[in-house]
Short mmCIF file of C-alpha atoms in Angstrom, two decimals:
data_model
loop_
_atom_site.label_atom_id
_atom_site.label_comp_id
_atom_site.label_asym_id
_atom_site.label_seq_id
_atom_site.Cartn_x
_atom_site.Cartn_y
_atom_site.Cartn_z
CA MET A 1 0.00 0.00 0.00
CA ALA A 2 1.48 3.38 -0.95
CA PHE A 3 1.92 5.46 2.20
CA SER A 4 1.91 8.62 0.16
CA ASP A 5 3.68 10.11 -2.83
CA ASN A 6 5.93 12.39 -0.79
CA PRO A 7 8.73 10.41 0.91
CA SER A 8 10.22 13.20 3.03
CA ALA A 9 6.77 14.18 4.26
CA ASP A 10 6.21 10.53 5.11
CA ASP A 11 9.44 10.36 7.12
CA ARG A 12 8.50 13.50 9.03
CA THR A 13 5.05 12.07 9.73
CA LEU A 14 6.60 8.86 11.04
CA THR A 15 8.91 10.86 13.30
CA LYS A 16 6.00 12.84 14.69
CA TYR A 17 4.05 9.62 15.17
CA LEU A 18 6.93 8.05 17.12
CA LEU A 19 7.22 11.21 19.24
CA GLY A 20 3.50 11.21 20.01
CA ALA A 21 3.02 14.51 18.18
CA LEU A 22 0.33 13.55 15.68
CA PRO A 23 -3.37 14.35 16.01
CA GLU A 24 -5.31 11.42 17.48
CA GLU A 25 -7.12 10.54 14.28
CA GLU A 26 -3.93 10.45 12.21
CA ALA A 27 -2.15 8.46 14.93
CA ALA A 28 -4.97 5.91 14.97
CA ARG A 29 -4.64 5.47 11.20
CA LEU A 30 -0.93 4.75 11.58
CA ASP A 31 -1.60 2.45 14.54
CA GLU A 32 -3.68 0.33 12.18
CA LEU A 33 -1.07 0.35 9.42
CA SER A 34 1.68 -0.56 11.89
CA ILE A 35 -0.03 -3.90 12.47
CA SER A 36 -1.91 -4.64 9.27
CA ASN A 37 0.52 -3.46 6.57
CA ASP A 38 3.86 -5.21 6.05
CA GLU A 39 5.57 -2.43 4.12
CA PHE A 40 4.49 0.27 6.56
CA ALA A 41 5.53 -1.82 9.58
CA TRP A 42 9.09 -2.15 8.27
CA ARG A 43 9.26 1.52 7.33
CA LEU A 44 8.17 2.42 10.83
CA ASP A 45 10.87 0.13 12.27
CA ALA A 46 13.49 1.79 10.10
CA ALA A 47 12.23 5.27 11.03
CA GLU A 48 12.37 4.40 14.73
CA ASN A 49 15.96 3.11 14.45
CA ASP A 50 17.00 6.26 12.58
CA LEU A 51 15.25 8.48 15.15
CA VAL A 52 17.00 6.77 18.05
CA ASP A 53 20.37 6.97 16.28
CA ALA A 54 19.81 10.66 15.56
CA TYR A 55 19.07 11.24 19.26
CA VAL A 56 22.23 9.53 20.53
CA ARG A 57 24.32 11.41 17.92
CA GLY A 58 22.80 14.74 18.97
CA GLU A 59 21.28 15.34 15.51
CA LEU A 60 17.69 16.05 16.59
CA SER A 61 16.29 19.56 16.59
CA PRO A 62 15.83 21.04 20.09
CA GLU A 63 12.06 20.57 19.82
CA ASP A 64 12.34 16.95 18.69
CA ALA A 65 14.95 16.19 21.35
CA ARG A 66 12.67 17.64 24.01
CA GLN A 67 9.74 15.57 22.76
CA PHE A 68 11.99 12.50 22.54
CA LYS A 69 12.93 12.75 26.20
CA ALA A 70 9.37 13.53 27.32
CA PHE A 71 7.51 10.94 25.25
CA TYR A 72 9.74 8.35 23.67
CA LEU A 73 11.81 7.63 26.76
CA SER A 74 8.74 6.97 28.89
CA SER A 75 8.99 3.24 28.12
CA ALA A 76 11.51 0.77 29.57
CA ARG A 77 11.70 -1.05 26.26
CA ARG A 78 12.54 2.11 24.36
CA LYS A 79 15.15 3.12 26.91
CA GLU A 80 16.85 -0.21 26.22
CA LYS A 81 16.70 0.55 22.51
CA VAL A 82 18.46 3.88 23.10
CA GLN A 83 21.10 2.15 25.23
CA LEU A 84 21.81 -0.28 22.42
CA ALA A 85 22.06 2.63 19.97
CA GLN A 86 24.58 4.29 22.29
CA GLY A 87 26.47 0.99 22.38
CA LEU A 88 26.51 0.79 18.57
CA LEU A 89 27.80 4.36 18.35
CA GLU A 90 30.56 3.68 20.86
CA TYR A 91 31.40 0.46 18.97
CA GLU A 92 31.69 2.44 15.74
CA ARG A 93 33.89 5.09 17.35
CA ARG A 94 36.25 2.53 18.88
CA ALA A 95 36.50 0.63 15.59
CA ALA A 96 37.34 3.89 13.77
CA ALA A 97 39.94 4.79 16.40
CA THR A 98 41.52 1.33 16.05
CA VAL A 99 41.75 1.71 12.28
CA LYS A 100 43.34 5.18 12.58
CA ALA A 101 45.87 3.92 15.11
CA ALA A 102 46.77 1.02 12.81
CA GLU A 103 47.19 3.41 9.85
CA ARG A 104 49.48 5.66 11.88
CA SER A 105 51.67 2.72 12.89
CA VAL A 106 51.87 1.52 9.25
CA VAL A 107 52.94 5.01 8.06
CA THR A 108 55.54 5.16 10.83
CA ALA A 109 56.96 1.71 9.97
CA GLN A 110 57.18 2.53 6.25
CA SER A 111 59.17 5.72 6.69
CA PRO A 112 62.86 4.99 7.47
CA VAL A 113 63.66 8.72 7.22
CA MET A 114 61.29 9.42 10.07
CA GLN A 115 62.75 6.60 12.10
CA SER A 116 66.22 8.08 11.91
CA PRO A 117 65.79 11.85 11.81
CA GLY A 118 69.38 12.46 12.93
CA ARG A 119 70.81 11.13 9.67
CA GLY A 120 68.84 13.51 7.46
CA TRP A 121 67.68 12.77 3.88
CA SER A 122 69.56 10.19 1.78
CA MET A 123 68.65 10.94 -1.88
CA PRO A 124 69.63 7.75 -3.77
CA ARG A 125 68.06 5.53 -1.12
CA PHE A 126 64.99 7.76 -1.08
CA ALA A 127 64.64 7.62 -4.86
CA PHE A 128 65.08 3.83 -4.90
CA GLN A 129 62.41 3.34 -2.26
CA TRP A 130 59.95 5.59 -4.03
CA GLY A 131 60.64 3.92 -7.34
CA PHE A 132 60.12 0.51 -5.80
CA ALA A 133 56.88 1.68 -4.18
CA VAL A 134 55.59 3.12 -7.47
CA ALA A 135 56.49 -0.05 -9.36
CA SER A 136 54.77 -2.19 -6.71
CA VAL A 137 51.63 -0.09 -6.89
CA ALA A 138 51.64 -0.24 -10.69
CA LEU A 139 51.98 -4.04 -10.60
CA LEU A 140 49.19 -4.31 -8.07
CA LEU A 141 46.92 -2.09 -10.13
CA PHE A 142 47.58 -4.07 -13.30
CA GLY A 143 47.02 -7.35 -11.50
CA GLY A 144 43.84 -5.95 -10.01
CA TYR A 145 42.67 -4.87 -13.47
CA LEU A 146 43.26 -8.36 -14.88
CA LEU A 147 41.42 -9.92 -11.96
CA VAL A 148 38.45 -7.60 -12.37
CA GLN A 149 38.30 -8.32 -16.11
CA ASN A 150 38.38 -12.05 -15.42
CA LEU A 151 35.64 -11.78 -12.81
CA GLN A 152 33.49 -9.68 -15.11
CA LEU A 153 33.81 -12.18 -17.94
CA ARG A 154 32.94 -15.06 -15.63
CA ARG A 155 29.98 -13.13 -14.28
CA LEU A 156 28.79 -12.38 -17.81
CA LEU A 157 29.03 -16.04 -18.76
CA ASN A 158 27.13 -17.10 -15.64
CA GLN A 159 24.53 -14.43 -16.26
CA VAL A 160 23.92 -15.57 -19.85
CA GLN A 161 23.61 -19.19 -18.74
CA SER A 162 21.33 -18.21 -15.89
CA GLU A 163 19.15 -16.06 -18.13
CA GLN A 164 18.74 -18.93 -20.55
CA ALA A 165 17.60 -21.19 -17.72
CA THR A 166 15.25 -18.61 -16.21
CA MET A 167 13.72 -17.77 -19.57
CA SER A 168 12.97 -21.41 -20.10
CA GLN A 169 11.48 -21.66 -16.58
CA HIS A 170 9.62 -18.41 -17.15
CA ALA A 171 8.01 -19.79 -20.30
CA GLN A 172 6.91 -22.88 -18.37
CA ASP A 173 5.51 -20.71 -15.54
CA LEU A 174 3.57 -18.55 -18.00
CA GLN A 175 2.12 -21.64 -19.60
CA LYS A 176 1.12 -22.91 -16.16
CA GLN A 177 -0.50 -19.59 -15.26
CA LEU A 178 -2.43 -19.53 -18.53
CA GLU A 179 -3.72 -22.98 -17.72
CA GLN A 180 -4.65 -21.86 -14.19
CA GLY A 181 -6.44 -18.88 -15.66
CA LYS A 182 -8.28 -21.17 -18.01
CA THR A 183 -9.34 -23.33 -15.05
CA ALA A 184 -10.62 -20.25 -13.19
CA LEU A 185 -12.72 -19.30 -16.21
CA ASP A 186 -14.12 -22.82 -16.51
CA GLU A 187 -15.44 -22.54 -12.96
CA LYS A 188 -17.54 -19.56 -14.00
CA ALA A 189 -20.03 -21.98 -15.61
CA LYS A 190 -18.69 -21.74 -19.13
CA PRO A 191 -19.27 -24.96 -21.06
CA GLU A 192 -16.47 -27.42 -20.34
CA ASN A 193 -15.56 -28.02 -23.91
CA ALA A 194 -15.73 -24.36 -24.94
CA HIS A 195 -12.06 -23.58 -24.21
CA ALA A 196 -10.58 -26.98 -23.37
CA ASP A 197 -8.37 -27.09 -26.44
CA LYS A 198 -8.45 -23.40 -27.39
CA LEU A 199 -5.86 -21.69 -25.13
CA ASP A 200 -4.77 -19.61 -28.07
CA GLN A 201 -8.22 -18.00 -28.17
CA LEU A 202 -7.94 -16.51 -24.66
CA THR A 203 -8.20 -12.73 -24.73
CA THR A 204 -5.60 -11.01 -22.57
CA VAL A 205 -4.57 -7.51 -21.64
CA SER A 206 -1.20 -6.75 -20.17
CA LEU A 207 0.50 -4.00 -18.20
CA VAL A 208 4.10 -3.43 -17.18
CA LEU A 209 4.44 -2.09 -13.62
CA PRO A 210 7.60 -0.20 -12.60
CA PRO A 211 9.60 -1.18 -9.49
CA PRO A 212 8.00 0.05 -6.28
CA THR A 213 9.58 3.34 -5.27
CA ARG A 214 8.70 5.82 -2.60
CA GLY A 215 7.95 8.57 -5.03
CA ALA A 216 5.70 6.92 -7.62
CA SER A 217 4.39 9.37 -10.23
CA GLN A 218 1.18 8.46 -12.02
CA LEU A 219 -0.72 5.31 -11.13
CA PRO A 220 -0.44 2.82 -14.02
CA SER A 221 -3.80 1.88 -15.48
CA VAL A 222 -5.03 -1.15 -17.38
CA PHE A 223 -8.10 -1.03 -19.60
CA VAL A 224 -10.19 -4.20 -19.38
CA HIS A 225 -12.62 -4.65 -22.23
CA PRO A 226 -15.70 -6.86 -22.01
CA GLY A 227 -14.76 -10.39 -22.93
CA THR A 228 -11.22 -10.11 -21.61
CA ASP A 229 -10.20 -13.44 -20.13
CA LEU A 230 -6.86 -12.77 -18.49
CA VAL A 231 -4.97 -9.78 -17.14
CA VAL A 232 -1.20 -10.18 -17.37
CA LEU A 233 0.99 -7.95 -15.21
CA VAL A 234 4.75 -7.72 -15.66
CA LEU A 235 6.31 -6.61 -12.35
CA SER A 236 9.67 -4.96 -12.99
CA LEU A 237 12.35 -5.60 -10.36
CA GLU A 238 15.06 -3.19 -9.29
CA ALA A 239 17.21 -6.23 -8.51
CA ASN A 240 16.67 -9.98 -8.73
CA ASP A 241 17.49 -10.75 -5.09
CA PHE A 242 15.67 -14.03 -4.54
CA PRO A 243 15.54 -17.47 -6.13
CA GLY A 244 11.75 -17.41 -5.94
CA TYR A 245 8.85 -15.01 -5.51
CA ARG A 246 5.19 -15.02 -4.62
CA ALA A 247 2.62 -12.42 -5.64
CA LYS A 248 -0.72 -11.54 -4.09
CA LEU A 249 -3.44 -9.40 -5.59
CA ARG A 250 -4.96 -7.23 -2.84
CA ASP A 251 -7.93 -4.92 -2.62
CA PRO A 252 -6.56 -1.92 -0.67
CA VAL A 253 -10.05 -0.88 0.44
CA THR A 254 -10.85 -4.08 2.34
CA ASN A 255 -7.22 -5.26 2.54
CA ARG A 256 -8.40 -8.68 1.32
CA THR A 257 -6.25 -10.95 -0.78
CA LEU A 258 -8.16 -11.76 -3.97
CA TRP A 259 -5.63 -13.98 -5.70
CA GLN A 260 -2.27 -15.49 -4.90
CA SER A 261 0.34 -16.99 -7.16
CA SER A 262 2.35 -20.14 -6.80
CA LYS A 263 6.13 -19.82 -6.48
CA LEU A 264 7.51 -17.77 -9.36
CA THR A 265 10.96 -17.05 -10.73
CA ALA A 266 12.13 -13.85 -12.34
CA GLY A 267 12.66 -13.67 -16.04
CA ALA A 268 14.53 -11.19 -18.20
CA GLY A 269 12.31 -8.26 -19.14
CA SER A 270 13.05 -5.55 -21.66
CA GLN A 271 14.49 -3.36 -18.89
CA GLY A 272 15.94 -5.90 -16.49
CA ALA A 273 14.53 -8.66 -14.31
CA ALA A 274 10.75 -8.99 -14.06
CA ILE A 275 8.04 -11.25 -12.69
CA SER A 276 5.03 -12.09 -14.81
CA VAL A 277 1.66 -12.85 -13.19
CA SER A 278 -1.75 -13.42 -14.68
CA PHE A 279 -5.22 -13.91 -13.27
CA GLY A 280 -8.82 -13.91 -14.46
CA ALA A 281 -10.20 -10.52 -15.47
CA GLY A 282 -13.43 -11.41 -13.70
CA LEU A 283 -11.73 -10.81 -10.35
CA LEU A 284 -11.43 -7.12 -11.07
CA LYS A 285 -13.73 -4.15 -10.66
CA GLN A 286 -13.09 -0.56 -11.68
CA GLN A 287 -10.90 0.52 -8.79
CA ASN A 288 -7.31 0.53 -7.58
CA TYR A 289 -5.50 -2.65 -6.66
CA ILE A 290 -2.09 -3.59 -5.33
CA VAL A 291 0.07 -6.59 -6.15
CA ASP A 292 2.21 -7.43 -3.10
CA LEU A 293 5.42 -9.18 -4.12
CA GLN A 294 7.35 -11.30 -1.63
CA GLY A 295 10.81 -12.72 -2.17
CA ILE A 296 11.37 -16.33 -1.08
CA PRO A 297 14.99 -16.96 -0.01
CA SER A 298 16.64 -20.36 -0.05
CA HIS A 299 16.43 -20.42 3.75
CA GLY A 300 14.22 -18.49 6.09
CA SER A 301 10.90 -16.78 5.73
CA ALA A 302 9.62 -14.74 2.84
CA GLU A 303 10.50 -11.05 2.69
CA MET A 304 8.42 -8.22 1.36
CA VAL A 305 9.86 -6.80 -1.86
CA GLY A 306 7.25 -4.17 -2.43
CA GLY A 307 3.73 -3.26 -3.51
CA TYR A 308 2.80 -2.57 -7.14
CA PRO A 309 -0.30 -0.34 -7.26
CA PHE A 310 -2.37 -0.07 -10.43
CA ARG A 311 -5.80 1.06 -11.52
CA VAL A 312 -8.40 -0.98 -13.44
CA LEU A 313 -10.61 0.83 -15.93
CA LEU A 314 -13.51 -1.14 -17.36
CA GLN A 315 -14.65 -0.39 -20.85
CA MET B 1 -7.51 -11.60 30.85
CA SER B 2 -8.90 -14.61 28.98
CA ASP B 3 -8.50 -18.06 30.59
CA TRP B 4 -8.76 -19.87 27.27
CA THR B 5 -5.70 -21.95 26.35
CA PRO B 6 -5.39 -23.13 22.75
CA THR B 7 -5.03 -26.82 21.99
CA GLU B 8 -2.23 -27.87 19.68
CA SER B 9 -4.61 -28.22 16.73
CA ALA B 10 -6.22 -24.84 17.45
CA PHE B 11 -2.80 -23.20 17.55
CA ARG B 12 -1.79 -24.93 14.32
CA GLN B 13 -5.02 -23.75 12.72
CA PHE B 14 -4.23 -20.23 13.91
CA LEU B 15 -0.71 -20.34 12.43
CA ILE B 16 -2.02 -21.61 9.07
CA TRP B 17 -4.64 -18.86 8.99
CA LEU B 18 -2.03 -16.25 9.85
CA ASP B 19 0.27 -17.55 7.10
CA GLU B 20 -2.44 -17.07 4.44
CA GLY B 21 -1.31 -20.13 2.54
CA VAL B 22 2.43 -19.38 2.57
CA ASP B 23 4.12 -21.53 5.21
CA SER B 24 6.35 -19.20 7.22
CA ASP B 25 7.40 -21.76 9.84
CA GLY B 26 5.99 -19.57 12.60
CA ALA B 27 7.78 -16.42 11.44
CA LYS B 28 4.49 -14.64 10.68
CA TYR B 29 3.28 -15.33 14.22
CA LEU B 30 6.48 -13.97 15.76
CA GLU B 31 6.36 -10.91 13.55
CA MET B 32 2.71 -10.24 14.40
CA ARG B 33 3.46 -10.60 18.10
CA ARG B 34 6.38 -8.19 17.78
CA ARG B 35 4.18 -5.59 16.08
CA LEU B 36 1.51 -5.94 18.75
CA VAL B 37 4.08 -5.48 21.52
CA LEU B 38 5.34 -2.32 19.82
CA TYR B 39 1.76 -1.09 19.42
CA PHE B 40 0.90 -1.53 23.10
CA ASP B 41 4.25 -0.06 24.10
CA ARG B 42 3.58 3.06 22.01
CA LYS B 43 0.17 3.35 23.72
CA LYS B 44 2.04 3.47 27.04
CA CYS B 45 0.64 0.17 28.32
CA LEU B 46 2.53 -1.19 31.31
CA LEU B 47 2.71 -4.83 30.14
CA PRO B 48 2.80 -4.79 26.34
CA ASP B 49 3.94 -8.42 26.05
CA GLU B 50 0.99 -9.70 28.04
CA LEU B 51 -1.48 -7.61 26.08
CA ALA B 52 0.01 -8.88 22.81
CA ASP B 53 -0.40 -12.47 23.99
CA GLU B 54 -3.94 -11.69 25.12
CA THR B 55 -4.74 -10.34 21.66
CA LEU B 56 -3.33 -13.34 19.82
CA GLY B 57 -5.07 -15.72 22.23
CA ARG B 58 -8.44 -14.08 21.57
CA VAL B 59 -7.92 -14.22 17.81
CA ALA B 60 -7.02 -17.91 17.99
CA GLN B 61 -10.04 -18.58 20.18
CA LYS B 62 -12.39 -16.77 17.80
CA LEU B 63 -10.93 -18.69 14.88
CA GLN B 64 -11.50 -22.00 16.63
CA GLU B 65 -15.07 -21.08 17.59
CA GLN B 66 -16.06 -19.79 14.16
CA GLY B 67 -13.98 -22.14 12.05
CA GLU B 68 -12.88 -19.34 9.75
CA ILE B 69 -12.55 -15.57 9.59
CA THR B 70 -12.92 -14.21 6.09
CA ASN B 71 -14.25 -10.67 6.41
CA LEU B 72 -10.84 -9.19 7.23
CA SER B 73 -7.25 -10.15 6.49
CA PRO B 74 -5.47 -11.83 9.44
CA ALA B 75 -3.26 -8.79 10.12
CA HIS B 76 -6.23 -6.45 9.98
CA TYR B 77 -8.27 -8.68 12.26
CA CYS B 78 -5.42 -8.79 14.79
CA TYR B 79 -5.41 -4.99 14.81
CA VAL B 80 -9.15 -4.83 15.46
CA VAL B 81 -8.84 -7.21 18.41
CA ALA B 82 -5.79 -5.34 19.70
CA ARG B 83 -7.79 -2.14 19.66
CA PHE B 84 -10.49 -3.78 21.80
CA VAL B 85 -7.88 -5.15 24.20
CA PHE B 86 -6.35 -1.70 24.50
CA LEU B 87 -9.72 -0.04 25.22
CA GLU B 88 -10.46 -2.65 27.87
CA TYR B 89 -7.04 -2.01 29.34
CA LEU B 90 -7.78 1.72 29.58
CA ARG B 91 -11.02 1.04 31.40
CA ARG B 92 -9.30 -1.45 33.71
CA VAL B 93 -6.22 0.48 34.74
CA GLU B 94 -5.83 4.01 35.98
CA HIS B 95 -3.40 5.32 33.39
CA SER B 96 -1.47 8.17 34.92
CA GLN B 97 2.08 9.47 34.96
CA ALA B 98 2.32 8.44 38.63
CA ASN B 99 1.83 4.79 37.62
CA LEU B 100 4.56 5.02 35.01
CA ASP B 101 6.99 6.55 37.51
CA ALA B 102 6.34 3.62 39.86
CA ILE B 103 7.79 1.17 37.33
CA PRO B 104 11.59 0.99 37.47
CA GLY B 105 13.16 2.24 34.28
CA ALA B 106 9.91 3.59 32.88
CA SER B 107 10.34 7.23 33.89
CA SER B 108 11.17 9.92 31.40
CA ASP B 109 14.54 10.55 32.95
CA PRO B 110 16.57 12.19 30.19
CA SER B 111 19.74 10.59 31.43
CA VAL B 112 19.21 7.29 29.72
CA GLN B 113 22.57 5.67 29.94
CA ASP B 114 23.85 4.37 33.21
CA GLY B 115 26.96 6.53 33.68
CA SER B 116 29.16 3.74 35.08
CA SER B 117 31.93 2.61 32.77
CA ALA B 118 31.46 -0.95 34.03
CA SER B 119 27.92 -1.19 32.64
CA GLN B 120 29.07 0.50 29.42
CA GLU B 121 31.84 -2.07 29.01
CA LYS B 122 29.43 -4.90 29.76
CA LEU B 123 27.06 -3.62 27.08
CA LEU B 124 29.89 -3.32 24.56
CA ASP B 125 31.13 -6.78 25.43
CA ARG B 126 27.66 -8.28 24.88
CA LEU B 127 27.23 -6.26 21.70
CA ASP B 128 30.55 -7.53 20.41
CA ARG B 129 29.55 -11.14 21.11
CA CYS B 130 26.15 -10.73 19.50
CA LEU B 131 27.69 -9.15 16.41
CA GLU B 132 30.13 -12.05 16.20
CA ARG B 133 27.19 -14.44 16.07
CA LEU B 134 25.99 -12.87 12.85
CA THR B 135 27.25 -14.04 9.48
CA ALA B 136 30.07 -11.91 8.11
CA GLU B 137 27.71 -10.54 5.48
CA ASP B 138 25.04 -9.53 8.02
CA ARG B 139 27.61 -8.04 10.35
CA GLU B 140 29.10 -5.89 7.62
CA LEU B 141 25.64 -4.85 6.45
CA ILE B 142 24.42 -3.65 9.83
CA LEU B 143 27.67 -1.85 10.72
CA LYS B 144 27.85 -0.13 7.35
CA TYR B 145 24.12 0.69 7.27
CA TYR B 146 24.15 2.55 10.60
CA GLU B 147 27.59 4.13 10.21
CA GLY B 148 28.04 7.87 9.87
CA ASP B 149 25.54 10.67 10.29
CA GLY B 150 23.33 13.03 8.34
CA ARG B 151 23.84 13.19 4.59
CA THR B 152 26.92 10.95 4.61
CA LYS B 153 24.75 8.17 6.04
CA ILE B 154 22.15 8.58 3.28
CA GLU B 155 24.81 8.47 0.56
CA ALA B 156 26.58 5.52 2.20
CA ARG B 157 23.31 3.57 2.29
CA ARG B 158 22.69 4.25 -1.37
CA LYS B 159 26.16 2.93 -2.25
CA LEU B 160 25.71 -0.06 0.05
CA ALA B 161 22.45 -0.98 -1.69
CA GLU B 162 24.18 -0.72 -5.07
CA ARG B 163 27.13 -2.83 -3.95
CA LEU B 164 24.90 -5.55 -2.48
CA ARG B 165 22.56 -5.35 -5.50
CA LEU B 166 19.56 -4.71 -3.28
CA SER B 167 16.73 -2.25 -3.72
CA PRO B 168 16.69 0.52 -1.06
CA ASN B 169 13.55 -1.08 0.40
CA ALA B 170 15.10 -4.54 0.60
CA LEU B 171 18.25 -3.12 2.21
CA THR B 172 16.21 -1.23 4.82
CA ILE B 173 14.14 -4.30 5.68
CA ARG B 174 17.20 -6.50 5.94
CA ALA B 175 19.00 -3.99 8.16
CA CYS B 176 15.95 -3.75 10.43
CA ARG B 177 15.72 -7.54 10.74
CA ILE B 178 19.41 -7.83 11.63
CA ARG B 179 19.21 -4.98 14.14
CA ASN B 180 16.17 -6.58 15.78
CA LYS B 181 18.13 -9.82 16.07
CA VAL B 182 21.08 -8.02 17.68
CA GLU B 183 18.80 -6.13 20.08
CA SER B 184 17.14 -9.37 21.23
CA CYS B 185 20.52 -11.04 21.62
CA VAL B 186 21.95 -8.17 23.69
CA LYS B 187 18.82 -7.93 25.82
CA THR B 188 18.89 -11.67 26.54
CA SER B 189 22.59 -11.74 27.32
CA LEU B 190 22.41 -8.68 29.60
CA SER B 191 19.80 -10.43 31.70
CA GLU B 192 22.20 -13.33 32.22
CA PRO B 193 24.73 -13.15 35.07
#
């Protein structure tokens, strides 16, 4: 579900919500989203972590800092969260100090002139050491360049092989979805033998949906004519992070799931990786919908990738 | 508080309903419980964990009695029940600042951190151990994600997402999950002797 089309306004709203500074009605709306909406719940988590970090780093405005102390710190659980944030900050500072100390000791060890200041500069030795250092760096850079080239070529080869495999799998998945769509239509009391062997006569409409971003511009629309059998949506991915995916079609008004896919794999779209889903046009009314896409890792539970909103226009 | 205790089959039915057909191995339940605890905590309830368990128990009980709940999504239904539990809590308990001050650690004392260096070192020691328990990839992600301040942090996160080939959303969610894991680990280890 799109929180709004203005990301920085959203972040400010979340901050005010966490500081107890929102009007009651607005706060109640966010209370509901914090439990019922996956994407919002994670955004709220992230906003809370950033707020706490900003407090311990002294980055809050005086008004926000005052409200933080008065409201946010009134809970034992949240005090613990701030203590952990202070611990993380101290951890970061100590790690940075360790790195700086190590760098200083390396510079000191590499400079024989500094180690023996009484002897002054020795030009030939100085020139030899610099020349050796430059040559070493040049060799390292060249070796690094060769390594990077090799890695890139290997990656390209793997990518081509992987794309071939996923395209083949993608074609099989599309075929399966078409058959599932056909089954859904059969259940709407059409004669059994009307479409049994006529998959090629299914009428479809399709729409490409851009990757979910905070600042979505216009809502993509799909025109569904009478007699349309299937709606095909191509969900563009910013990155193909998971071996499998699952999509759900949701009505944002009632928050009900209307349709859910089986496990899907990403295929190669015209502008990068994409997931293709299709479902019966009869599920849709003239309103907005959202396709929630989850990534399924090899181990562990599914993760929310994002929501793809779109509008249905019936003609 | 409800005295109803779910049977194993009722609890399994509840988990399946919560999963909405995608087996999460109990992860959905834990996530829902976490959100409810945060909700009750934000509403300044004294025992958010108990109220979260009360909410989930009532939902499971209703599901067992009715056989199915189809008018609302599971997450939405949990919110509706949580709202009722919260309103009952308000009627039951006198919610005043005096009550909050009576609970150790729940006051709005601006001096959050215990000033003693011993407790600071103990926290850092536990934090170090908990970070070591993460995979190298997760450890690097969480330390890089929360490093720096202001605009440098925003830019660093953008570059981190690019390097890990993650969308900004996916990176944020992953960082939150890892941080939650570290927070739980530190909290558990600090309560140990």
